[in-house]
Amino acid sequence: MHFRPAVEADLDRLLGCVVDESISWAHPERLLSFLESGNYRYDRTWLAVDGEDILARAVFWGFPGGDKPLAMDCLYVHPSAADRVGLAAELLRHAHAAFGERPAYHVFVSNGWRDDPRAAAAIAWRWEAAGRAGLTEELERLRYEWTADEPVPEPSDRLEFRGDDDDEAFVAAFRRVAEGTLDHYTRQALVTMDPEAQARQDVEEYKSMPGERSWWRLAYAKDGSLVGVALPSANNGGPVVGYLGVVPEHRGHGYVDDLLAEITRFHAERGVQRIAADTDRGNVPMARAFERAGYRNFAIRLVLSAKPEIAADDRDPVNT
Ligand SMILES: CC(C)(COP(=O)(O)OP(=O)(O)OC[C@H]1O[C@@H](n2cnc3c(N)ncnc32)[C@H](O)[C@@H]1OP(=O)(O)O)[C@@H](O)C(=O)NCCC(=O)NCCS
């Protein structure tokens, strides 16, 4: 058994790996198009090989030209492998050592996957293998979609939406909105980063998405106070809700509905047919808002990730 990154000469064998287990995977069409776009790369596709045969394969995703892989998209083990959990874990350990980090595993399953024995079994062994390789944190994100057969919401009669070319205005708003958030990623980031750096990083990440910066809006109440942010955006798959949030002092008044309506209306008026969005299962006020606004929960994204490591410089000198 030998562990190594793939090379171009492996292509036929890579296309021959088949996952038939009711979960998302890097199927041949996806593999070819992402190798072409640069989202997948041979050197970010790790293999366990026995002579000519691929016994296990881990496919990682990143932005084209990005300096590191951002997520694992597919974990495959050939049915003949005696210990698939052990083999997959070993493969992941090799890939992580080469990358110098452990990208999270993102896997898509349908709703009710826990009650579907095939999907549950497909997740179970991958979960165990990922855990042995250090991906011990689990998060379920609900995937929503709005389609153009739903009514287009009316504009808010209590909020005013304004664009702002100054990124600092959004950094300040993101920082306020992150206070007391129920969003796992933001909470996790705030364990290791100070709130301003976290807000700045979020603004940069949203700017790097394919959506336009000019679409971003700040929302104000009639008294001129800032209520929140509404960022319609897009990713490689098409238009997305992007980000929205309400500052703590304005929570509990249903403003989330006004912000989401603004984003939906904005996309709908550009002729968009489908808007996608994700939120954590634990972010109940957000999930409820999607359901009130005619978004349909069509799938689940399961994310298995490593515990965040606190950089030595950021450690609390008193408590560590
Ligand atoms: C999610 C969010 C936009 C909801 O905004 P909102 O306008 O306050 O939502 P609602 O008015 O519908 O709130 C419904 C209930 O949830 C409560 N609630 C809202 N946000 C809450 C939070 N972060 N923590 C605890 N409870 C919260 C409200 O107080 C209200 O409670 P009540 O029914 O007892 O009055 C807001 O919490 C937020 O900005 N969070 C941070 C950013 C975020 O998570 N964005 C979504 C990323 S996908």
mmCIF file of C-alpha atoms and ligand atoms in Angstrom:
data_model
loop_
_atom_site.group_PDB
_atom_site.id
_atom_site.type_symbol
_atom_site.label_atom_id
_atom_site.label_comp_id
_atom_site.label_asym_id
_atom_site.label_seq_id
_atom_site.Cartn_x
_atom_site.Cartn_y
_atom_site.Cartn_z
ATOM 1 C CA MET A 1 0.000 0.000 0.000
ATOM 2 C CA HIS A 2 1.293 3.393 -0.997
ATOM 3 C CA PHE A 3 -0.172 6.857 -0.239
ATOM 4 C CA ARG A 4 0.450 9.670 -2.711
ATOM 5 C CA PRO A 5 -1.162 12.627 -4.476
ATOM 6 C CA ALA A 6 -2.677 11.876 -7.888
ATOM 7 C CA VAL A 7 -0.991 12.746 -11.181
ATOM 8 C CA GLU A 8 -2.507 13.338 -14.596
ATOM 9 C CA ALA A 9 -1.759 9.765 -15.673
ATOM 10 C CA ASP A 10 -4.219 8.570 -12.967
ATOM 11 C CA LEU A 11 -7.187 10.241 -14.691
ATOM 12 C CA ASP A 12 -8.843 7.098 -16.093
ATOM 13 C CA ARG A 13 -8.516 5.306 -12.784
ATOM 14 C CA LEU A 14 -9.858 8.381 -10.931
ATOM 15 C CA LEU A 15 -12.895 8.386 -13.213
ATOM 16 C CA GLY A 16 -13.416 4.707 -12.417
ATOM 17 C CA CYS A 17 -14.023 5.297 -8.681
ATOM 18 C CA VAL A 18 -17.757 4.994 -7.985
ATOM 19 C CA VAL A 19 -19.618 5.996 -4.810
ATOM 20 C CA ASP A 20 -23.113 4.531 -4.844
ATOM 21 C CA GLU A 21 -24.208 5.322 -1.290
ATOM 22 C CA SER A 22 -26.871 8.115 -1.333
ATOM 23 C CA ILE A 23 -24.412 10.917 -0.494
ATOM 24 C CA SER A 24 -22.652 13.625 -2.519
ATOM 25 C CA TRP A 25 -19.391 12.599 -4.218
ATOM 26 C CA ALA A 26 -16.922 13.644 -6.900
ATOM 27 C CA HIS A 27 -18.615 11.849 -9.800
ATOM 28 C CA PRO A 28 -16.869 11.775 -13.201
ATOM 29 C CA GLU A 29 -18.676 14.826 -14.621
ATOM 30 C CA ARG A 30 -17.893 16.891 -11.506
ATOM 31 C CA LEU A 31 -14.320 15.632 -11.401
ATOM 32 C CA LEU A 32 -13.649 16.578 -15.013
ATOM 33 C CA SER A 33 -15.256 20.004 -14.812
ATOM 34 C CA PHE A 34 -13.546 20.911 -11.502
ATOM 35 C CA LEU A 35 -10.140 19.664 -12.696
ATOM 36 C CA GLU A 36 -10.686 21.925 -15.689
ATOM 37 C CA SER A 37 -11.774 24.956 -13.600
ATOM 38 C CA GLY A 38 -8.978 24.498 -11.032
ATOM 39 C CA ASN A 39 -11.351 23.863 -8.097
ATOM 40 C CA TYR A 40 -9.892 20.356 -7.985
ATOM 41 C CA ARG A 41 -6.230 19.602 -8.653
ATOM 42 C CA TYR A 42 -4.300 16.374 -9.084
ATOM 43 C CA ASP A 43 -1.902 17.322 -6.290
ATOM 44 C CA ARG A 44 -4.896 17.909 -3.990
ATOM 45 C CA THR A 45 -6.431 14.522 -4.755
ATOM 46 C CA TRP A 46 -4.909 11.910 -2.479
ATOM 47 C CA LEU A 47 -4.803 8.196 -3.229
ATOM 48 C CA ALA A 48 -4.078 4.918 -1.491
ATOM 49 C CA VAL A 49 -2.789 2.658 -4.265
ATOM 50 C CA ASP A 50 -1.836 -0.973 -4.515
ATOM 51 C CA GLY A 51 0.177 -1.272 -7.723
ATOM 52 C CA GLU A 52 -2.114 0.125 -10.424
ATOM 53 C CA ASP A 53 -5.283 -0.049 -8.325
ATOM 54 C CA ILE A 54 -6.817 2.848 -6.411
ATOM 55 C CA LEU A 55 -8.017 1.491 -3.069
ATOM 56 C CA ALA A 56 -9.005 4.843 -1.588
ATOM 57 C CA ARG A 57 -9.393 8.403 -2.841
ATOM 58 C CA ALA A 58 -9.869 11.761 -1.087
ATOM 59 C CA VAL A 59 -10.778 14.742 -3.284
ATOM 60 C CA PHE A 60 -10.229 18.262 -1.975
ATOM 61 C CA TRP A 61 -11.815 21.489 -3.226
ATOM 62 C CA GLY A 62 -10.421 25.024 -3.309
ATOM 63 C CA PHE A 63 -10.728 28.273 -5.244
ATOM 64 C CA PRO A 64 -8.898 28.194 -8.600
ATOM 65 C CA GLY A 65 -5.451 29.677 -7.935
ATOM 66 C CA GLY A 66 -6.055 29.542 -4.159
ATOM 67 C CA ASP A 67 -3.031 28.724 -2.038
ATOM 68 C CA LYS A 68 -4.681 25.877 -0.114
ATOM 69 C CA PRO A 69 -7.527 23.371 -0.326
ATOM 70 C CA LEU A 70 -10.595 24.597 1.587
ATOM 71 C CA ALA A 71 -12.733 21.475 1.915
ATOM 72 C CA MET A 72 -12.811 17.772 1.248
ATOM 73 C CA ASP A 73 -15.553 16.923 -1.224
ATOM 74 C CA CYS A 74 -15.361 13.159 -1.509
ATOM 75 C CA LEU A 75 -14.020 10.182 0.433
ATOM 76 C CA TYR A 76 -14.057 6.848 -1.395
ATOM 77 C CA VAL A 77 -12.786 3.407 -0.454
ATOM 78 C CA HIS A 78 -12.906 0.438 -2.837
ATOM 79 C CA PRO A 79 -15.416 -2.204 -1.641
ATOM 80 C CA SER A 80 -12.642 -4.832 -1.513
ATOM 81 C CA ALA A 81 -10.751 -3.009 1.277
ATOM 82 C CA ALA A 82 -10.812 -5.084 4.459
ATOM 83 C CA ASP A 83 -10.662 -2.135 6.883
ATOM 84 C CA ARG A 84 -12.222 0.837 5.102
ATOM 85 C CA VAL A 85 -12.313 3.063 8.187
ATOM 86 C CA GLY A 86 -8.632 2.434 8.945
ATOM 87 C CA LEU A 87 -7.598 2.904 5.323
ATOM 88 C CA ALA A 88 -9.586 6.125 4.889
ATOM 89 C CA ALA A 89 -8.212 7.532 8.169
ATOM 90 C CA GLU A 90 -4.645 6.723 7.106
ATOM 91 C CA LEU A 91 -5.210 8.360 3.717
ATOM 92 C CA LEU A 92 -6.545 11.518 5.388
ATOM 93 C CA ARG A 93 -3.598 11.655 7.775
ATOM 94 C CA HIS A 94 -1.205 11.585 4.790
ATOM 95 C CA ALA A 95 -3.125 14.309 2.942
ATOM 96 C CA HIS A 96 -3.350 16.505 6.065
ATOM 97 C CA ALA A 97 0.373 16.129 6.724
ATOM 98 C CA ALA A 98 1.136 17.203 3.139
ATOM 99 C CA PHE A 99 -1.249 20.205 3.319
ATOM 100 C CA GLY A 100 -0.090 21.236 6.795
ATOM 101 C CA GLU A 101 -3.767 21.540 7.837
ATOM 102 C CA ARG A 102 -6.987 19.581 8.009
ATOM 103 C CA PRO A 103 -9.631 20.900 5.599
ATOM 104 C CA ALA A 104 -13.191 20.156 6.732
ATOM 105 C CA TYR A 105 -15.218 17.428 5.042
ATOM 106 C CA HIS A 106 -18.438 18.767 3.457
ATOM 107 C CA VAL A 107 -20.953 16.115 2.505
ATOM 108 C CA PHE A 108 -24.480 16.645 1.217
ATOM 109 C CA VAL A 109 -27.316 14.326 2.178
ATOM 110 C CA SER A 110 -31.052 14.481 1.754
ATOM 111 C CA ASN A 111 -33.429 15.451 4.529
ATOM 112 C CA GLY A 112 -34.198 12.571 6.842
ATOM 113 C CA TRP A 113 -30.852 10.887 6.091
ATOM 114 C CA ARG A 114 -30.681 9.488 9.610
ATOM 115 C CA ASP A 115 -33.758 7.360 8.864
ATOM 116 C CA ASP A 116 -32.393 6.185 5.502
ATOM 117 C CA PRO A 117 -30.208 3.129 6.275
ATOM 118 C CA ARG A 118 -28.056 3.558 3.132
ATOM 119 C CA ALA A 119 -27.268 7.215 3.733
ATOM 120 C CA ALA A 120 -26.794 6.679 7.483
ATOM 121 C CA ALA A 121 -24.317 3.830 6.832
ATOM 122 C CA ALA A 122 -22.464 5.907 4.219
ATOM 123 C CA ILE A 123 -22.050 8.729 6.724
ATOM 124 C CA ALA A 124 -21.232 6.458 9.691
ATOM 125 C CA TRP A 125 -17.971 4.977 8.400
ATOM 126 C CA ARG A 126 -16.788 8.266 6.897
ATOM 127 C CA TRP A 127 -17.552 10.033 10.163
ATOM 128 C CA GLU A 128 -15.486 7.483 12.075
ATOM 129 C CA ALA A 129 -12.568 7.737 9.635
ATOM 130 C CA ALA A 130 -12.669 11.547 9.620
ATOM 131 C CA GLY A 131 -12.774 11.555 13.431
ATOM 132 C CA ARG A 132 -9.706 9.314 13.645
ATOM 133 C CA ALA A 133 -7.889 11.784 11.378
ATOM 134 C CA GLY A 134 -8.791 14.692 13.699
ATOM 135 C CA LEU A 135 -12.044 15.966 12.134
ATOM 136 C CA THR A 136 -13.948 15.619 15.383
ATOM 137 C CA GLU A 137 -16.351 18.593 15.221
ATOM 138 C CA GLU A 138 -19.704 18.064 13.542
ATOM 139 C CA LEU A 139 -22.134 20.628 12.225
ATOM 140 C CA GLU A 140 -25.371 20.239 10.294
ATOM 141 C CA ARG A 141 -26.277 23.054 7.950
ATOM 142 C CA LEU A 142 -29.754 23.277 6.453
ATOM 143 C CA ARG A 143 -29.758 24.048 2.737
ATOM 144 C CA TYR A 144 -32.594 26.241 1.480
ATOM 145 C CA GLU A 145 -33.731 27.391 -1.918
ATOM 146 C CA TRP A 146 -36.171 30.002 -3.167
ATOM 147 C CA THR A 147 -37.511 29.582 -6.678
ATOM 148 C CA ALA A 148 -39.202 32.123 -8.916
ATOM 149 C CA ASP A 149 -42.588 30.400 -8.621
ATOM 150 C CA GLU A 150 -42.793 31.857 -5.074
ATOM 151 C CA PRO A 151 -44.231 35.384 -4.719
ATOM 152 C CA VAL A 152 -41.698 38.234 -4.739
ATOM 153 C CA PRO A 153 -41.784 39.986 -1.325
ATOM 154 C CA GLU A 154 -42.904 43.606 -0.944
ATOM 155 C CA PRO A 155 -40.302 46.221 0.077
ATOM 156 C CA SER A 156 -40.034 46.857 3.838
ATOM 157 C CA ASP A 157 -42.121 49.796 5.093
ATOM 158 C CA ARG A 158 -40.061 50.210 8.283
ATOM 159 C CA LEU A 159 -36.436 49.971 7.086
ATOM 160 C CA GLU A 160 -34.388 51.975 4.635
ATOM 161 C CA PHE A 161 -31.676 50.154 2.686
ATOM 162 C CA ARG A 162 -28.550 51.969 1.525
ATOM 163 C CA GLY A 163 -25.374 50.906 -0.230
ATOM 164 C CA ASP A 164 -22.023 52.155 1.078
ATOM 165 C CA ASP A 165 -18.727 52.157 -0.843
ATOM 166 C CA ASP A 166 -16.743 52.320 2.381
ATOM 167 C CA ASP A 167 -15.743 48.810 3.492
ATOM 168 C CA GLU A 168 -15.199 50.153 7.017
ATOM 169 C CA ALA A 169 -18.951 50.755 7.347
ATOM 170 C CA PHE A 170 -19.508 47.038 6.676
ATOM 171 C CA VAL A 171 -16.659 45.974 8.991
ATOM 172 C CA ALA A 172 -18.332 47.956 11.794
ATOM 173 C CA ALA A 173 -21.777 46.512 10.990
ATOM 174 C CA PHE A 174 -20.483 42.914 10.726
ATOM 175 C CA ARG A 175 -18.799 43.327 14.085
ATOM 176 C CA ARG A 176 -22.055 44.432 15.762
ATOM 177 C CA VAL A 177 -24.087 41.686 14.103
ATOM 178 C CA ALA A 178 -21.618 38.989 15.249
ATOM 179 C CA GLU A 179 -22.345 39.801 18.921
ATOM 180 C CA GLY A 180 -24.388 36.944 20.385
ATOM 181 C CA THR A 181 -24.637 35.204 17.021
ATOM 182 C CA LEU A 182 -25.950 31.645 16.854
ATOM 183 C CA ASP A 183 -23.854 30.934 13.738
ATOM 184 C CA HIS A 184 -21.255 28.240 14.456
ATOM 185 C CA TYR A 185 -18.495 29.533 12.152
ATOM 186 C CA THR A 186 -18.666 33.056 13.501
ATOM 187 C CA ARG A 187 -18.673 31.809 17.088
ATOM 188 C CA GLN A 188 -15.738 29.525 16.345
ATOM 189 C CA ALA A 189 -13.786 32.348 14.691
ATOM 190 C CA LEU A 190 -14.429 34.575 17.705
ATOM 191 C CA VAL A 191 -12.718 32.004 19.946
ATOM 192 C CA THR A 192 -9.425 32.669 18.218
ATOM 193 C CA MET A 193 -9.759 36.196 16.777
ATOM 194 C CA ASP A 194 -10.648 39.579 18.123
ATOM 195 C CA PRO A 195 -14.065 40.821 16.924
ATOM 196 C CA GLU A 196 -12.700 43.487 14.600
ATOM 197 C CA ALA A 197 -10.263 41.107 12.873
ATOM 198 C CA GLN A 198 -13.074 38.567 12.528
ATOM 199 C CA ALA A 199 -15.396 41.166 10.949
ATOM 200 C CA ARG A 200 -12.641 42.295 8.597
ATOM 201 C CA GLN A 201 -11.956 38.712 7.515
ATOM 202 C CA ASP A 202 -15.676 38.135 6.838
ATOM 203 C CA VAL A 203 -15.899 41.289 4.707
ATOM 204 C CA GLU A 204 -12.850 40.156 2.705
ATOM 205 C CA GLU A 205 -14.330 36.685 2.197
ATOM 206 C CA TYR A 206 -17.653 38.058 0.968
ATOM 207 C CA LYS A 207 -15.782 40.416 -1.363
ATOM 208 C CA SER A 208 -13.947 37.437 -2.889
ATOM 209 C CA MET A 209 -17.249 35.761 -3.850
ATOM 210 C CA PRO A 210 -18.575 36.080 -7.405
ATOM 211 C CA GLY A 211 -21.456 38.391 -6.242
ATOM 212 C CA GLU A 212 -21.024 42.157 -6.757
ATOM 213 C CA ARG A 213 -19.798 44.355 -3.904
ATOM 214 C CA SER A 214 -22.245 47.049 -5.091
ATOM 215 C CA TRP A 215 -25.190 44.792 -4.115
ATOM 216 C CA TRP A 216 -24.426 45.077 -0.391
ATOM 217 C CA ARG A 217 -26.855 47.058 1.785
ATOM 218 C CA LEU A 218 -26.972 48.530 5.286
ATOM 219 C CA ALA A 219 -30.444 48.701 6.851
ATOM 220 C CA TYR A 220 -31.579 51.668 8.940
ATOM 221 C CA ALA A 221 -34.674 52.224 11.104
ATOM 222 C CA LYS A 222 -36.817 55.386 10.743
ATOM 223 C CA ASP A 223 -34.868 56.977 13.655
ATOM 224 C CA GLY A 224 -31.640 56.564 11.657
ATOM 225 C CA SER A 225 -30.179 53.770 13.821
ATOM 226 C CA LEU A 226 -28.429 50.867 12.144
ATOM 227 C CA VAL A 227 -30.594 47.722 12.201
ATOM 228 C CA GLY A 228 -28.405 45.327 10.237
ATOM 229 C CA VAL A 229 -26.811 44.180 6.995
ATOM 230 C CA ALA A 230 -28.190 42.480 3.887
ATOM 231 C CA LEU A 231 -25.691 41.048 1.403
ATOM 232 C CA PRO A 232 -27.170 39.388 -1.671
ATOM 233 C CA SER A 233 -24.320 37.480 -3.293
ATOM 234 C CA ALA A 234 -23.426 34.552 -5.575
ATOM 235 C CA ASN A 235 -21.128 31.564 -5.502
ATOM 236 C CA ASN A 236 -20.019 29.180 -8.259
ATOM 237 C CA GLY A 237 -23.447 27.528 -8.143
ATOM 238 C CA GLY A 238 -25.383 30.784 -8.736
ATOM 239 C CA PRO A 239 -27.179 33.470 -6.667
ATOM 240 C CA VAL A 240 -27.154 33.065 -2.872
ATOM 241 C CA VAL A 241 -28.589 34.935 0.089
ATOM 242 C CA GLY A 242 -25.016 35.671 1.151
ATOM 243 C CA TYR A 243 -25.208 37.173 4.609
ATOM 244 C CA LEU A 244 -27.680 39.020 6.753
ATOM 245 C CA GLY A 245 -27.807 39.994 10.385
ATOM 246 C CA VAL A 246 -29.511 42.207 12.927
ATOM 247 C CA VAL A 247 -27.615 44.182 15.601
ATOM 248 C CA PRO A 248 -28.376 42.943 19.149
ATOM 249 C CA GLU A 249 -30.497 45.933 20.273
ATOM 250 C CA HIS A 250 -32.911 45.440 17.358
ATOM 251 C CA ARG A 251 -33.348 41.651 17.668
ATOM 252 C CA GLY A 252 -36.697 40.079 18.430
ATOM 253 C CA HIS A 253 -38.772 42.428 16.219
ATOM 254 C CA GLY A 254 -38.784 40.237 13.128
ATOM 255 C CA TYR A 255 -36.391 42.521 11.212
ATOM 256 C CA VAL A 256 -34.795 39.347 9.873
ATOM 257 C CA ASP A 257 -37.881 39.057 7.620
ATOM 258 C CA ASP A 258 -37.347 42.556 6.176
ATOM 259 C CA LEU A 259 -33.653 41.867 5.463
ATOM 260 C CA LEU A 260 -34.302 38.508 3.850
ATOM 261 C CA ALA A 261 -37.177 39.994 1.808
ATOM 262 C CA GLU A 262 -34.846 42.722 0.532
ATOM 263 C CA ILE A 263 -32.281 40.139 -0.608
ATOM 264 C CA THR A 264 -34.920 37.940 -2.244
ATOM 265 C CA ARG A 265 -36.551 40.924 -3.966
ATOM 266 C CA PHE A 266 -33.184 42.216 -5.166
ATOM 267 C CA HIS A 267 -32.316 38.920 -6.850
ATOM 268 C CA ALA A 268 -35.861 38.367 -8.169
ATOM 269 C CA GLU A 269 -35.872 41.800 -9.824
ATOM 270 C CA ARG A 270 -32.692 40.856 -11.687
ATOM 271 C CA GLY A 271 -34.601 37.879 -13.111
ATOM 272 C CA VAL A 272 -32.965 35.237 -10.920
ATOM 273 C CA GLN A 273 -34.827 31.911 -10.982
ATOM 274 C CA ARG A 274 -33.277 30.274 -7.919
ATOM 275 C CA ILE A 275 -31.608 31.599 -4.756
ATOM 276 C CA ALA A 276 -29.712 29.207 -2.481
ATOM 277 C CA ALA A 277 -28.898 29.657 1.206
ATOM 278 C CA ASP A 278 -27.458 27.672 4.125
ATOM 279 C CA THR A 279 -27.850 28.107 7.846
ATOM 280 C CA ASP A 280 -26.874 26.069 10.898
ATOM 281 C CA ARG A 281 -29.544 23.778 12.317
ATOM 282 C CA GLY A 282 -28.958 25.545 15.646
ATOM 283 C CA ASN A 283 -29.651 29.024 14.222
ATOM 284 C CA VAL A 284 -33.391 28.625 14.801
ATOM 285 C CA PRO A 285 -34.451 32.293 14.246
ATOM 286 C CA MET A 286 -32.722 32.223 10.840
ATOM 287 C CA ALA A 287 -34.142 28.837 9.800
ATOM 288 C CA ARG A 288 -37.664 29.978 10.765
ATOM 289 C CA ALA A 289 -37.214 33.175 8.733
ATOM 290 C CA PHE A 290 -36.293 31.145 5.636
ATOM 291 C CA GLU A 291 -39.400 29.041 6.063
ATOM 292 C CA ARG A 292 -41.665 32.117 6.497
ATOM 293 C CA ALA A 293 -40.140 33.643 3.346
ATOM 294 C CA GLY A 294 -40.995 30.677 1.116
ATOM 295 C CA TYR A 295 -37.527 29.072 1.102
ATOM 296 C CA ARG A 296 -37.621 25.262 0.964
ATOM 297 C CA ASN A 297 -35.193 23.106 2.962
ATOM 298 C CA PHE A 298 -34.091 20.674 0.235
ATOM 299 C CA ALA A 299 -30.967 19.075 1.705
ATOM 300 C CA ILE A 300 -28.444 19.022 4.504
ATOM 301 C CA ARG A 301 -24.763 19.852 4.423
ATOM 302 C CA LEU A 302 -22.852 17.916 7.052
ATOM 303 C CA VAL A 303 -19.520 19.505 7.951
ATOM 304 C CA LEU A 304 -16.878 17.535 9.855
ATOM 305 C CA SER A 305 -13.978 19.722 10.926
ATOM 306 C CA ALA A 306 -10.978 19.905 13.237
ATOM 307 C CA LYS A 307 -11.215 21.812 16.521
ATOM 308 C CA PRO A 308 -9.857 25.338 16.034
ATOM 309 C CA GLU A 309 -6.336 25.675 17.376
ATOM 310 C CA ILE A 310 -5.646 28.776 19.384
ATOM 311 C CA ALA A 311 -2.462 30.398 18.095
ATOM 312 C CA ALA A 312 0.212 30.715 20.808
ATOM 313 C CA ASP A 313 0.085 34.543 20.597
ATOM 314 C CA ASP A 314 -3.677 34.670 21.111
ATOM 315 C CA ARG A 315 -3.738 32.472 24.211
ATOM 316 C CA ASP A 316 -4.994 34.033 27.367
ATOM 317 C CA PRO A 317 -1.792 34.342 29.448
ATOM 318 C CA VAL A 318 -3.719 33.929 32.716
ATOM 319 C CA ASN A 319 -5.840 30.924 31.831
ATOM 320 C CA THR A 320 -3.450 28.789 29.822
HETATM 321 C C1 LIG B 1 -30.594 35.418 12.989
HETATM 322 C C2 LIG B 1 -30.983 36.877 13.224
HETATM 323 C C3 LIG B 1 -30.833 37.645 11.922
HETATM 324 C C4 LIG B 1 -32.432 36.933 13.716
HETATM 325 O O1 LIG B 1 -32.826 38.285 13.767
HETATM 326 P P1 LIG B 1 -34.161 38.830 14.491
HETATM 327 O O2 LIG B 1 -34.703 39.917 13.636
HETATM 328 O O3 LIG B 1 -33.870 39.131 15.895
HETATM 329 O O4 LIG B 1 -35.135 37.549 14.419
HETATM 330 P P2 LIG B 1 -36.578 37.414 15.085
HETATM 331 O O5 LIG B 1 -37.097 38.765 15.478
HETATM 332 O O6 LIG B 1 -37.397 36.591 14.172
HETATM 333 O O7 LIG B 1 -36.276 36.562 16.401
HETATM 334 C C5 LIG B 1 -37.065 35.465 16.794
HETATM 335 C C6 LIG B 1 -36.709 35.118 18.243
HETATM 336 O O8 LIG B 1 -35.329 34.687 18.286
HETATM 337 C C7 LIG B 1 -34.611 35.469 19.239
HETATM 338 N N1 LIG B 1 -33.256 35.698 18.724
HETATM 339 C C8 LIG B 1 -32.909 36.331 17.594
HETATM 340 N N2 LIG B 1 -31.572 36.329 17.466
HETATM 341 C C9 LIG B 1 -31.073 35.686 18.539
HETATM 342 C C10 LIG B 1 -29.760 35.390 18.972
HETATM 343 N N3 LIG B 1 -28.689 35.721 18.246
HETATM 344 N N4 LIG B 1 -29.603 34.714 20.116
HETATM 345 C C11 LIG B 1 -30.673 34.347 20.855
HETATM 346 N N5 LIG B 1 -31.956 34.600 20.491
HETATM 347 C C12 LIG B 1 -32.146 35.279 19.344
HETATM 348 C C13 LIG B 1 -35.385 36.771 19.304
HETATM 349 O O9 LIG B 1 -35.116 37.466 20.489
HETATM 350 C C14 LIG B 1 -36.796 36.289 19.193
HETATM 351 O O10 LIG B 1 -37.201 35.774 20.439
HETATM 352 P P3 LIG B 1 -38.736 35.912 20.943
HETATM 353 O O11 LIG B 1 -39.533 35.135 19.941
HETATM 354 O O12 LIG B 1 -38.680 35.322 22.297
HETATM 355 O O13 LIG B 1 -39.033 37.390 20.911
HETATM 356 C C15 LIG B 1 -30.070 37.513 14.305
HETATM 357 O O14 LIG B 1 -29.968 36.654 15.402
HETATM 358 C C16 LIG B 1 -28.645 37.770 13.874
HETATM 359 O O15 LIG B 1 -28.319 38.793 13.334
HETATM 360 N N6 LIG B 1 -27.753 36.820 14.159
HETATM 361 C C17 LIG B 1 -26.331 36.955 13.802
HETATM 362 C C18 LIG B 1 -26.078 36.788 12.324
HETATM 363 C C19 LIG B 1 -26.668 35.517 11.758
HETATM 364 O O16 LIG B 1 -26.742 34.480 12.394
HETATM 365 N N7 LIG B 1 -27.059 35.597 10.491
HETATM 366 C C20 LIG B 1 -27.530 34.468 9.742
HETATM 367 C C21 LIG B 1 -26.350 33.769 9.104
HETATM 368 S S1 LIG B 1 -26.918 32.529 7.990
#
